Short mmCIF file of C-alpha atoms in Angstrom, two decimals:
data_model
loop_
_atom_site.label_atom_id
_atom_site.label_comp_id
_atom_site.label_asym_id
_atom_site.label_seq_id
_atom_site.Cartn_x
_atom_site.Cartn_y
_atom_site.Cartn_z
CA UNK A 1 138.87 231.24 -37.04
CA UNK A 2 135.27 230.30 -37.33
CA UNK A 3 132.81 231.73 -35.07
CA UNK A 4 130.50 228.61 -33.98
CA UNK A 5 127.54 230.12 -32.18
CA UNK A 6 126.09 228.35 -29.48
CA UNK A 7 123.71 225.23 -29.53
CA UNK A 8 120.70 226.64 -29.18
CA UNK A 9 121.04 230.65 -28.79
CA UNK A 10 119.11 232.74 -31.34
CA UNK A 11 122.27 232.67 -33.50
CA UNK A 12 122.55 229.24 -34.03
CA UNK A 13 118.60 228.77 -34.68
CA UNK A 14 118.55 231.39 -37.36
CA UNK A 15 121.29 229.35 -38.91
CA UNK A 16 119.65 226.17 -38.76
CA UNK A 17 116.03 228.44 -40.20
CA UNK A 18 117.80 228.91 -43.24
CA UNK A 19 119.31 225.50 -43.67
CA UNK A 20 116.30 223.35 -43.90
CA UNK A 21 116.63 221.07 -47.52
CA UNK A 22 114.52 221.76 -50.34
CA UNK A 23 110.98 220.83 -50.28
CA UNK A 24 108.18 221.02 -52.79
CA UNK A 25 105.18 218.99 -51.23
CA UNK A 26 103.64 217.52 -48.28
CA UNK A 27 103.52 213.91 -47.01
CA UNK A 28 99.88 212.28 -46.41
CA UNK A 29 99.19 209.99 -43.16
CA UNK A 30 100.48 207.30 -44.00
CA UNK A 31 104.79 208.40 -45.40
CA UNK A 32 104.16 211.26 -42.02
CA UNK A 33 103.93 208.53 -39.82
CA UNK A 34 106.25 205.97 -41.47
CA UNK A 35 108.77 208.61 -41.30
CA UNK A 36 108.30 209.12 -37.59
CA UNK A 37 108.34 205.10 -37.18
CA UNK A 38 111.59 204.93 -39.31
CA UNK A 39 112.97 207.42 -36.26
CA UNK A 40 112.12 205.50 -33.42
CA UNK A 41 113.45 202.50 -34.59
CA UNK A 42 116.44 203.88 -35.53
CA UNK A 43 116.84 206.00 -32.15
CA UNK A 44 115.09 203.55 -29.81
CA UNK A 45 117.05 204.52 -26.88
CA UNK A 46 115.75 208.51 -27.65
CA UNK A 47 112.41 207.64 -28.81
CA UNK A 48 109.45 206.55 -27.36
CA UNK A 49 106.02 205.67 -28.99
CA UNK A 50 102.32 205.45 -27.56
CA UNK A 51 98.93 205.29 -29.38
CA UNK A 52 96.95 207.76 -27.33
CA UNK A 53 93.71 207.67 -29.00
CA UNK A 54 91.43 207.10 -32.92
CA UNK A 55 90.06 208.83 -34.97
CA UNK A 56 86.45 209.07 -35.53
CA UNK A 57 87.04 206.49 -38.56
CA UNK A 58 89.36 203.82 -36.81
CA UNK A 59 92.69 205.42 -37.34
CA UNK A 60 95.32 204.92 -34.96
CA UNK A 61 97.05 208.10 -33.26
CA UNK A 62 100.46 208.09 -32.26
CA UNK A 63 102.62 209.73 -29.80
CA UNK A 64 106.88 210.12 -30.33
CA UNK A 65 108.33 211.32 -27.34
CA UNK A 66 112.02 212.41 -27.81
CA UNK A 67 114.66 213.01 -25.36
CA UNK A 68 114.17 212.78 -21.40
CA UNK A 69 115.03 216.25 -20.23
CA UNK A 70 113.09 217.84 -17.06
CA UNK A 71 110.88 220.50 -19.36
CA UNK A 72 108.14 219.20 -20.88
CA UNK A 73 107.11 220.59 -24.45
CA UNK A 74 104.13 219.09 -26.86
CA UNK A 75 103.98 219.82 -30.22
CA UNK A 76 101.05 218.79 -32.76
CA UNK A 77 100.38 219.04 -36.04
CA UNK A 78 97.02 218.37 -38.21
CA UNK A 79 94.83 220.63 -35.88
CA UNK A 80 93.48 222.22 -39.44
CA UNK A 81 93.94 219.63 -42.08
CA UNK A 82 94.24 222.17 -44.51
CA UNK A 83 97.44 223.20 -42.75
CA UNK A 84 100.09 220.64 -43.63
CA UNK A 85 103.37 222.90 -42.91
CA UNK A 86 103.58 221.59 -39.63
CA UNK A 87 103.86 217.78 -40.79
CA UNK A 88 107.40 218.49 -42.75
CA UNK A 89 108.32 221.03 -39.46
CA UNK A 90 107.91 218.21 -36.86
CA UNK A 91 109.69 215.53 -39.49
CA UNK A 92 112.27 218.03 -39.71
CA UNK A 93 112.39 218.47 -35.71
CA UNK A 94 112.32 215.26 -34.72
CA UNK A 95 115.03 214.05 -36.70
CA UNK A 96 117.53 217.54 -35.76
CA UNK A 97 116.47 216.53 -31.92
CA UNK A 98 117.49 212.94 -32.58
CA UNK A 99 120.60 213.49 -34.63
CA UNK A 100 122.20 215.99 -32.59
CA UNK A 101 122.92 215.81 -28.88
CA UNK A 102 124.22 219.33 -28.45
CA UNK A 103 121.12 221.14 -29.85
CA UNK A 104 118.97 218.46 -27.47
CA UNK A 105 121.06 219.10 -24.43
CA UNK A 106 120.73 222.76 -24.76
CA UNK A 107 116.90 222.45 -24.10
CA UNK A 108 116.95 219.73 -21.90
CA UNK A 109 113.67 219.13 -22.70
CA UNK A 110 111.13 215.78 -23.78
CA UNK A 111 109.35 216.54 -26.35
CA UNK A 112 106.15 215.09 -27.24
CA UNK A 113 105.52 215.32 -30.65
CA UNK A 114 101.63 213.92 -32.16
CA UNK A 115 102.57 214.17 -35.90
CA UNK A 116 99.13 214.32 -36.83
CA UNK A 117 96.02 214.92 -34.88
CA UNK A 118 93.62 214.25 -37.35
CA UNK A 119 94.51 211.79 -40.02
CA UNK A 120 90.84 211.43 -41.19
CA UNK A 121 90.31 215.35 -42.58
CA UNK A 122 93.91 215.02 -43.66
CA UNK A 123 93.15 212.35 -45.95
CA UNK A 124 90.92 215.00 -47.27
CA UNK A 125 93.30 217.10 -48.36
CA UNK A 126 96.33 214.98 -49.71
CA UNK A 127 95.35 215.18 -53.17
CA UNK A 128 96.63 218.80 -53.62
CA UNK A 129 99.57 218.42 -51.28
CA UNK A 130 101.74 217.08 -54.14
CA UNK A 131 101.18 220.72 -55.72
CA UNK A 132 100.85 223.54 -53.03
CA UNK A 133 101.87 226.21 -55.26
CA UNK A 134 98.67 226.14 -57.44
CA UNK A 135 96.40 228.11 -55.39
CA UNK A 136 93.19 227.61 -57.27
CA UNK A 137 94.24 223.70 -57.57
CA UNK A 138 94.62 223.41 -53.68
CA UNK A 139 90.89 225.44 -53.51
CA UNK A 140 89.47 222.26 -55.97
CA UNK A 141 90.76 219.88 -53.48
CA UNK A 142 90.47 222.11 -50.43
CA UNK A 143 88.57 220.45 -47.07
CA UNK A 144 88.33 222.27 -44.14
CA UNK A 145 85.85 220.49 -41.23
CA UNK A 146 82.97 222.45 -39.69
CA UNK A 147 84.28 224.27 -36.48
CA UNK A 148 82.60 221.44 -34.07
CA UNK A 149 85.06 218.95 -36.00
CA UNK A 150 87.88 220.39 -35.85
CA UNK A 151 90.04 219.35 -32.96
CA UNK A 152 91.74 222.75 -32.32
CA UNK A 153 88.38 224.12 -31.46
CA UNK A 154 86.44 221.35 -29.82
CA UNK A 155 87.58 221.69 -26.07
CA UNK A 156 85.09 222.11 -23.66
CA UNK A 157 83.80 225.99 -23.22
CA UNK A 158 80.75 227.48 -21.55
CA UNK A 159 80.93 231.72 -21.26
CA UNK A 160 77.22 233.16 -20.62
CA UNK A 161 75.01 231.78 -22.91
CA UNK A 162 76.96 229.71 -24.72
CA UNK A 163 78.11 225.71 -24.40
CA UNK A 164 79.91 223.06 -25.85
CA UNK A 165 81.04 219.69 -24.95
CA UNK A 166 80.97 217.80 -27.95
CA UNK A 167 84.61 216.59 -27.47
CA UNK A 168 85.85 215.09 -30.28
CA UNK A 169 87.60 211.85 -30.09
CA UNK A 170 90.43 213.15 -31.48
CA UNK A 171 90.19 216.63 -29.47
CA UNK A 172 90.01 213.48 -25.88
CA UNK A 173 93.18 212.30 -27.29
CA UNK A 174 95.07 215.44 -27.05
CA UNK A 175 92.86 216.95 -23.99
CA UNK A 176 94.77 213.22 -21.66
CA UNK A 177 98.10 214.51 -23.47
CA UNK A 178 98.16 217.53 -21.78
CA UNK A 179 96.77 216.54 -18.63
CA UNK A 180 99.39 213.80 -18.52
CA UNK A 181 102.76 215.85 -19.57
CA UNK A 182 101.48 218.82 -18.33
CA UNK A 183 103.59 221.02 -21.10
CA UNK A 184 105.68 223.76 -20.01
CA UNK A 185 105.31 224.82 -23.60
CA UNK A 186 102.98 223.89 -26.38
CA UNK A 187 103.31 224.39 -29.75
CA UNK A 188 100.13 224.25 -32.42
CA UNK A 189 101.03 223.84 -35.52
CA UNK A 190 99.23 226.16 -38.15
CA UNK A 191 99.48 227.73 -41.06
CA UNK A 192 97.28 230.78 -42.86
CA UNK A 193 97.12 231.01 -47.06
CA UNK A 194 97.96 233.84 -48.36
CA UNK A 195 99.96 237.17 -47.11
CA UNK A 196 102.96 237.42 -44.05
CA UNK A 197 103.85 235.74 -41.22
CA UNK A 198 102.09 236.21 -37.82
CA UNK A 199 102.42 234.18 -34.65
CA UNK A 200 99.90 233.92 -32.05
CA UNK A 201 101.05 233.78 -28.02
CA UNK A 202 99.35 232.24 -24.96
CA UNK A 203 101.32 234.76 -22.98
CA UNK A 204 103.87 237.65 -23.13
CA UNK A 205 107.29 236.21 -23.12
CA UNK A 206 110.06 238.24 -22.65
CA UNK A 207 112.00 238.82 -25.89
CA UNK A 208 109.53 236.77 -27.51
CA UNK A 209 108.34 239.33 -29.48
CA UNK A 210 111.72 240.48 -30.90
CA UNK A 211 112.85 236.57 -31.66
CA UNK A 212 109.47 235.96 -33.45
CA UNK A 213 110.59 239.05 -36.03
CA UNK A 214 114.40 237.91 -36.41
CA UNK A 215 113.46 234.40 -37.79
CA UNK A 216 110.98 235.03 -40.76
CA UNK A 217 113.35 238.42 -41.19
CA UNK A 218 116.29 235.89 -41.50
CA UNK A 219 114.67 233.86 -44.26
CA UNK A 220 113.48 237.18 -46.19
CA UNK A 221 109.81 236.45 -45.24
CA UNK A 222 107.45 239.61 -44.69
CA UNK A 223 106.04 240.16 -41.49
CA UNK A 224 101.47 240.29 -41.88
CA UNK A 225 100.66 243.93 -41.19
CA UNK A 226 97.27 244.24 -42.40
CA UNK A 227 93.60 242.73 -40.86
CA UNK A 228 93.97 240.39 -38.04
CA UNK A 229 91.82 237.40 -38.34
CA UNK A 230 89.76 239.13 -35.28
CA UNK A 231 89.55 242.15 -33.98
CA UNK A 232 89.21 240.32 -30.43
CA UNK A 233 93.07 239.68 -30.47
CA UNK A 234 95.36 242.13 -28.42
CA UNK A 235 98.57 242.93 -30.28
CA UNK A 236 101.98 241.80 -27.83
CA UNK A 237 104.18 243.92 -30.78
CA UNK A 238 104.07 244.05 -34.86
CA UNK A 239 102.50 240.60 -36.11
CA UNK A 240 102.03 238.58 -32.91
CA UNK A 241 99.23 238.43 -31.13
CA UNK A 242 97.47 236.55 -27.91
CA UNK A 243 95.41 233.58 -28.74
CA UNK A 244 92.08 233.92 -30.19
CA UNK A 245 89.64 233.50 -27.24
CA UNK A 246 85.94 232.52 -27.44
CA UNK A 247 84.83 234.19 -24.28
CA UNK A 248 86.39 237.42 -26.00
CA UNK A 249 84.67 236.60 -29.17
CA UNK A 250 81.20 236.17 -27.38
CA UNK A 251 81.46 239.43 -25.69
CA UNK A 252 82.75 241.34 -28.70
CA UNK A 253 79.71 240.15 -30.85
CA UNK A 254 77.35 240.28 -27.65
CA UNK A 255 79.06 244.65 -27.55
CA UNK A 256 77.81 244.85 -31.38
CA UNK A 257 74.45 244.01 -30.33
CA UNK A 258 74.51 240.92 -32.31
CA UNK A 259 73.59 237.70 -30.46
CA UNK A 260 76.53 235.17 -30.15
CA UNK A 261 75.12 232.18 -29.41
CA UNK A 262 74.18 230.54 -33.21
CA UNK A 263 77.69 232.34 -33.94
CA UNK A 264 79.52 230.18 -31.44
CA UNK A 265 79.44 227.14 -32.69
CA UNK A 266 82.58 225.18 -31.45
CA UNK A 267 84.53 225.26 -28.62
CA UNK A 268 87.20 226.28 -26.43
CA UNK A 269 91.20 226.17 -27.92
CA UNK A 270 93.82 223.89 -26.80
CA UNK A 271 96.27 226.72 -25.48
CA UNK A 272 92.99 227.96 -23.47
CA UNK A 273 92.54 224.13 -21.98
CA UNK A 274 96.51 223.75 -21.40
CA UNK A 275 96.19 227.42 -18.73
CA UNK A 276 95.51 225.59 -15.89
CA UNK A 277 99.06 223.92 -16.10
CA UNK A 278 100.94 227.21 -16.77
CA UNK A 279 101.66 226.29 -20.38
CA UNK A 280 102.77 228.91 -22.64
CA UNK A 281 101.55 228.33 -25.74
CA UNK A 282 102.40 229.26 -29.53
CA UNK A 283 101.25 229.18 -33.06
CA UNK A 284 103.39 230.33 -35.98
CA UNK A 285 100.89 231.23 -39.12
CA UNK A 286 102.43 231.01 -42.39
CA UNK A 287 101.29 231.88 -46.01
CA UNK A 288 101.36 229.23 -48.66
CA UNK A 289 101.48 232.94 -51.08
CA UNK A 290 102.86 236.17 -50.61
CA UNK A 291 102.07 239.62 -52.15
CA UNK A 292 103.91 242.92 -51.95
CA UNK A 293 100.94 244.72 -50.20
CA UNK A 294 100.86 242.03 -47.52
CA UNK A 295 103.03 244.38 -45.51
CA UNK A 296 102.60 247.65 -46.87
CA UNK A 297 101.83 249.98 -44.14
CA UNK A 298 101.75 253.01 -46.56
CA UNK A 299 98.30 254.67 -46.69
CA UNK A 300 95.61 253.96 -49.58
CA UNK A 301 93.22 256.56 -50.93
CA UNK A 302 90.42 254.53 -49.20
CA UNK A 303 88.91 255.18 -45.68
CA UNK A 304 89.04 252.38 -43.52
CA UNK A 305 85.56 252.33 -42.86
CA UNK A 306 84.80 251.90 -46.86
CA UNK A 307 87.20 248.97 -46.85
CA UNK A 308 85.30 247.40 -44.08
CA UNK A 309 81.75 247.97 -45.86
CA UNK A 310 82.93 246.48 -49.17
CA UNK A 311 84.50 243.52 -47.77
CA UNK A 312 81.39 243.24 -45.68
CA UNK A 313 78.74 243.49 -49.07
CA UNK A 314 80.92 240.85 -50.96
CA UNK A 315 80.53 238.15 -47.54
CA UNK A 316 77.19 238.66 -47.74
CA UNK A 317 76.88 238.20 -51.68
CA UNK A 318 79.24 235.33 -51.77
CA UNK A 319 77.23 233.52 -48.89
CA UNK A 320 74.02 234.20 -50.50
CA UNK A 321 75.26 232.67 -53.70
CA UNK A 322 76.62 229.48 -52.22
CA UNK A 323 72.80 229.14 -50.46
CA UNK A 324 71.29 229.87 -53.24
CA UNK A 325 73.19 226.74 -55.22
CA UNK A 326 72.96 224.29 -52.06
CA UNK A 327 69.35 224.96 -51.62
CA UNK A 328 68.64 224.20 -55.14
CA UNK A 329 70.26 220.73 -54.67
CA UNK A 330 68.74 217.62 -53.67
CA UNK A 331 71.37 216.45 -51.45
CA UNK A 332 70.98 212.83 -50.15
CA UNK A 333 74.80 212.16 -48.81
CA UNK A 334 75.54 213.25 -44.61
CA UNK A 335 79.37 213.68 -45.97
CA UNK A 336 82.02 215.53 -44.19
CA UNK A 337 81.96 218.51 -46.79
CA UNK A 338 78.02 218.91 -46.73
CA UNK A 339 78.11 218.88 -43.12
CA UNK A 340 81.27 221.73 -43.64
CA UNK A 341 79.64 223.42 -45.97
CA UNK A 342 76.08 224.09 -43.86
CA UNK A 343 78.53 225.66 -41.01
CA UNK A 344 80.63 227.58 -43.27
CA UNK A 345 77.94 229.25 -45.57
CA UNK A 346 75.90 230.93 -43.27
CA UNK A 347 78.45 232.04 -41.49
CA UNK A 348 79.71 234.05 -44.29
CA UNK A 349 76.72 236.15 -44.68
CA UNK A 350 76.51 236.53 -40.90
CA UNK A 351 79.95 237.53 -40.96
CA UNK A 352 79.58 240.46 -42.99
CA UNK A 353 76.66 241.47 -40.99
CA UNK A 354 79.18 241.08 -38.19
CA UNK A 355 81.39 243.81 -40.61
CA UNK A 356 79.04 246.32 -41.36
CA UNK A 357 78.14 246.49 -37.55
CA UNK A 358 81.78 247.04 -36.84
CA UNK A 359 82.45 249.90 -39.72
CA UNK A 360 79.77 251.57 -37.85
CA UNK A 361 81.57 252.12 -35.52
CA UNK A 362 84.83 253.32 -37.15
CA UNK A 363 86.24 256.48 -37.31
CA UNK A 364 85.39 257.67 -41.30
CA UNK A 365 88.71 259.63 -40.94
CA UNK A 366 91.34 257.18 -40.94
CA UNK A 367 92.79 256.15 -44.11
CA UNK A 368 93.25 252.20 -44.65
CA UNK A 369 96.98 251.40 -45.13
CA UNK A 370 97.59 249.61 -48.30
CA UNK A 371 98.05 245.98 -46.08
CA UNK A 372 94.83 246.59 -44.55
CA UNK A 373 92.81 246.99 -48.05
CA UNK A 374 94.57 243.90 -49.03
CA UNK A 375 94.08 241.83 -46.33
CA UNK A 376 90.46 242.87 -46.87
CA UNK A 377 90.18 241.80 -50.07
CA UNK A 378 91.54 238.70 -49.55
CA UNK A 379 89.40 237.16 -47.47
CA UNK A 380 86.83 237.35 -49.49
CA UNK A 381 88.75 236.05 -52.23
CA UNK A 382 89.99 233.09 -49.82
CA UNK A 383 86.64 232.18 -48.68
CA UNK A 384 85.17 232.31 -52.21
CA UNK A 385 87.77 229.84 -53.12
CA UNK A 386 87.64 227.49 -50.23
CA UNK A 387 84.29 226.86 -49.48
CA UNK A 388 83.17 227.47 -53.49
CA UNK A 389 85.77 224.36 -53.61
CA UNK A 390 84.02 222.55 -51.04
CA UNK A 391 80.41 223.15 -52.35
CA UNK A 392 81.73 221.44 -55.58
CA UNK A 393 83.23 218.15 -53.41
CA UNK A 394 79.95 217.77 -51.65
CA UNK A 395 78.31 218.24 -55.18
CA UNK A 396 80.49 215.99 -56.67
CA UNK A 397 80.02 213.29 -54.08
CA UNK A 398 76.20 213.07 -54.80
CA UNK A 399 77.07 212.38 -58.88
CA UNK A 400 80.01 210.23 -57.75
CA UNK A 401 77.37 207.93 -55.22
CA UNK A 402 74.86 208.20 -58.38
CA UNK A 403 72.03 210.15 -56.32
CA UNK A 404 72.31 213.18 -57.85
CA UNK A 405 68.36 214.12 -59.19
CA UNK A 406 68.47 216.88 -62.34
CA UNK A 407 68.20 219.56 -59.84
CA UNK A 408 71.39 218.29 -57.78
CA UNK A 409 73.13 218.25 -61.67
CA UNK A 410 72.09 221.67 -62.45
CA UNK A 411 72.94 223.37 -59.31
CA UNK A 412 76.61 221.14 -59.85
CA UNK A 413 76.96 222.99 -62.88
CA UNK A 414 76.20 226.44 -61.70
CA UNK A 415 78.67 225.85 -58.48
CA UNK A 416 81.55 224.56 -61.26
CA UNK A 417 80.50 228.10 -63.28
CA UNK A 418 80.92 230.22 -60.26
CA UNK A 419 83.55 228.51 -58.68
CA UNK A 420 85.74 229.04 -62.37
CA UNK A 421 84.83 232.23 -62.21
CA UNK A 422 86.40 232.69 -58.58
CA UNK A 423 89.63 230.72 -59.97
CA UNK A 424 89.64 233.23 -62.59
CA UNK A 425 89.51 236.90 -60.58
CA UNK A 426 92.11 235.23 -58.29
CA UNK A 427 94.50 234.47 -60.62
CA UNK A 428 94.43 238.06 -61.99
CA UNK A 429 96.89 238.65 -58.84
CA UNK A 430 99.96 238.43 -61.17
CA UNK A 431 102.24 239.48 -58.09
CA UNK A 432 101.69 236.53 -56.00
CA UNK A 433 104.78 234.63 -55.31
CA UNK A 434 103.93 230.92 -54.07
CA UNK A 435 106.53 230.85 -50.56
CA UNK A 436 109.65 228.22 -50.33
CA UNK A 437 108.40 225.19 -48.42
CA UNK A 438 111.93 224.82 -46.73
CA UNK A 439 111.66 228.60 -45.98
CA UNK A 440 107.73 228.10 -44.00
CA UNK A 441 109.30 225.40 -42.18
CA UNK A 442 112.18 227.30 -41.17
CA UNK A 443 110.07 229.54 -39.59
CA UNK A 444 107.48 227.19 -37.42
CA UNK A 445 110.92 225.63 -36.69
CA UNK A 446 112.78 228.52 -35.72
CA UNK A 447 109.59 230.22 -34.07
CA UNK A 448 109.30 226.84 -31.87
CA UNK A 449 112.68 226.83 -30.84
CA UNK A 450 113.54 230.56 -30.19
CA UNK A 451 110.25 230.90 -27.67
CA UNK A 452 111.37 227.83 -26.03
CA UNK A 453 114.96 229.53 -25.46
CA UNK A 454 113.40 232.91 -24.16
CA UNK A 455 111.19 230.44 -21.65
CA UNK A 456 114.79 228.94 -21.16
CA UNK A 457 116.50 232.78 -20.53
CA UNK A 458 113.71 233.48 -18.12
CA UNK A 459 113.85 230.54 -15.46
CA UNK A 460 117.25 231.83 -15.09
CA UNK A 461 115.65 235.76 -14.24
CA UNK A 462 113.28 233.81 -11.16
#
């Protein structure tokens, strides 16, 4: 006989990980929220729908809530438009919650789901979402908004010094969301580019931790052992971490005698707005790529501290090299990747400023495990890449609007020279392995609904 595990135990969500269908792109604004419309109508007695704000350019944004279950949970996607993961994990969601009452009535739950948060930088990006795996050919294409337009970092903040309330109309929209459903649980949805798996929690949950692991482990998916994208973050167990804060990030920077203010240049997070509620919050970061070392906790030859230092000389360089072409152009257009591309630049040369400061204060001894050198390594590579790509949109815009002067041409030319030579060192990685779709899904979905169980197994501990 069969063994059916139960709707909704850790068993059964593994299962359903590994059984999402086979995917190979993402869906822009307008088939993501189609899709979601097609639901409703289809489940009208489930599914309810509100617009609960616009974009900055006159876009409608919607709100499906699903179910009518005590608990509340919200779940967004868009946050990053670079991040599109979470647009075929909430499609996928929605319809499972819809489709099957016994999975629904095991989290007795609404769930508010805002497919996309910001259509207008998603728009952006849709013309490499019909070929993720090309990693240089999603860098061409790449937009990523300046940190004080991007609604996952736009909530109001003031620590010490340093202020923000440029709330974004998008970043309001979500902000009377969570004041209104007041989520028990809040899910971000994120993804990184290249490397493991790493998740990101508001809180310690119990058995969180040891969930998080089983689902990418399920689907075969490595684990990110190397550099974590701060060293602010506190480590909960192997690959999750609590939420990047900004008051942490001030005082960390303010500790390396550097001063934080022109460093913090956005806001607060949405998990660190949703506290006052109680709301345990997630975010599941997934790699478009994968690589061998991305996991390798073996030791290198190297000492940390000369990792550190190298990665720290190439910010600087590839920072400088970026100014060099943008100052050289005559730019004329206020476009969303010039105004990207002035936050973005400097901040790479401060950042390895930021790098060197911290190696100083390493211990020479260690020895840099093989994840850690690559981890390293890639970010320079990934920031080359991105923001190389995004020089050459706002350079392209200029010829495109037919304002480009001779200098704005030459500089163009240089940026498409560097930028090919960029494309070039990265694809000398002959071991990357572009991820399954279905299996990055699997794992925001699985990630989503095994914390929600352990907040589940706990209620029944108080």
């Amino acid at each position: 006989m069969t063994h059916s595990p139960a709707p909704g135990s850790l068993e059964d969500i593994l299962e359903r990980s590994g059984g999402i269908p086979s995917l190979t792109d993402f869906p822009g604004v307008d088939d993501l929220l189609a899709s979601f419309t097609h639901l409703a109508d289809l489940h009208p007695e489930l599914i309810t729908t509100r617009r609960i704000g616009t974009s900055r350019l006159g876009e409608p944004i919607p709100l499906f809530s699903l179910g009518d279950g005590p608990r509340s949970y919200l779940l967004f996607a868009g946050v990053h438009p670079n991040e599109p993961i979470g647009f075929r994990t909430l499609q996928h969601l929605a319809t499972v919650l819809a489709t099957d009452d016994a999975l629904r009535e095991a989290f007795d739950a609404t769930w508010h789901i805002i497919p996309c948060i910001d259509p207008d930088g998603t728009r952006l990006n849709e013309q490499w979402y019909s070929a993720p795996s090309e990693r240089t050919h999603y860098a061409r294409h790449f937009y990523r908004p300046a940190p004080d337009e991007q609604v996952e970092w736009t909530f109001p903040f003031a620590h010490k010094q340093a202020w923000f309330d440029r709330v974004l109309p998008e970043t309001q929209a979500l902000m009377r969301v969570i004041d209104d459903v007041r989520p028990d649980f809040m899910v971000s949805l994120h993804n990184a580019e290249l490397g493991g798996v790493y998740f990101y929690l508001g809180t310690e949950v119990d058995g969180a931790v040891d969930a998080l692991h089983a689902v990418p482990r399920s689907l075969g998916l490595p684990l990110d052992t190397g550099e974590p994208e701060t060293p602010t973050v506190r480590a909960f167990g192997t690959a999750v971490y609590s939420m990047i804060s900004m008051s942490e990030e001030y005082d960390f920077l303010a500790e390396l005698g550097i001063d934080p203010v022109p460093l913090i240049s956005s806001g607060d997070s949405s998990s660190s707005y949703a506290a006052k509620y109680g709301t345990v919050s997630l975010v599941a970061e997934l790699p478009y790529w994968s690589h061998p070392d991305a996991d390798d906790d073996t030791p290198s030859e190297e000492p940390y501290v000369t990792v550190l230092h190298r990665k720290a000389d190439a910010l600087v360089e590839t920072g400088d090299a970026l100014q060099r072409i943008i100052d050289a152009a005559d730019l004329t257009l206020d476009t969303p990747f010039r105004r990207a591309t002035s936050a973005f630049v400097p901040y790479l040369s401060a950042n390895g400023e930021t790098e060197h400061r911290r190696a100083d204060g390493e211990s020479i001894a260690r020895l840099a495990s093989r994840a850690e050198v690559f981890s390293n390594e890639d970010v320079v590579r990934c920031f080359r890449l991105r923001y190389g790509g995004m020089t050459l949109r706002m350079l392209d815009a200029e010829v495109a609007a037919g304002s480009a002067t001779p200098g704005t041409r030459r500089a163009r030319a240089e940026m498409q020279a560097l930028f090919a030579q960029w494309c070039a060192e990265s694809e000398t990685q002959t071991e990357l392995t572009a991820l399954p779709i279905s299996s990055l899904v699997g794992v925001q979905f699985g990630a989503t609904l095994a914390v929600a169980r352990c907040l589940i197994d706990a209620e029944s501990t108080t």
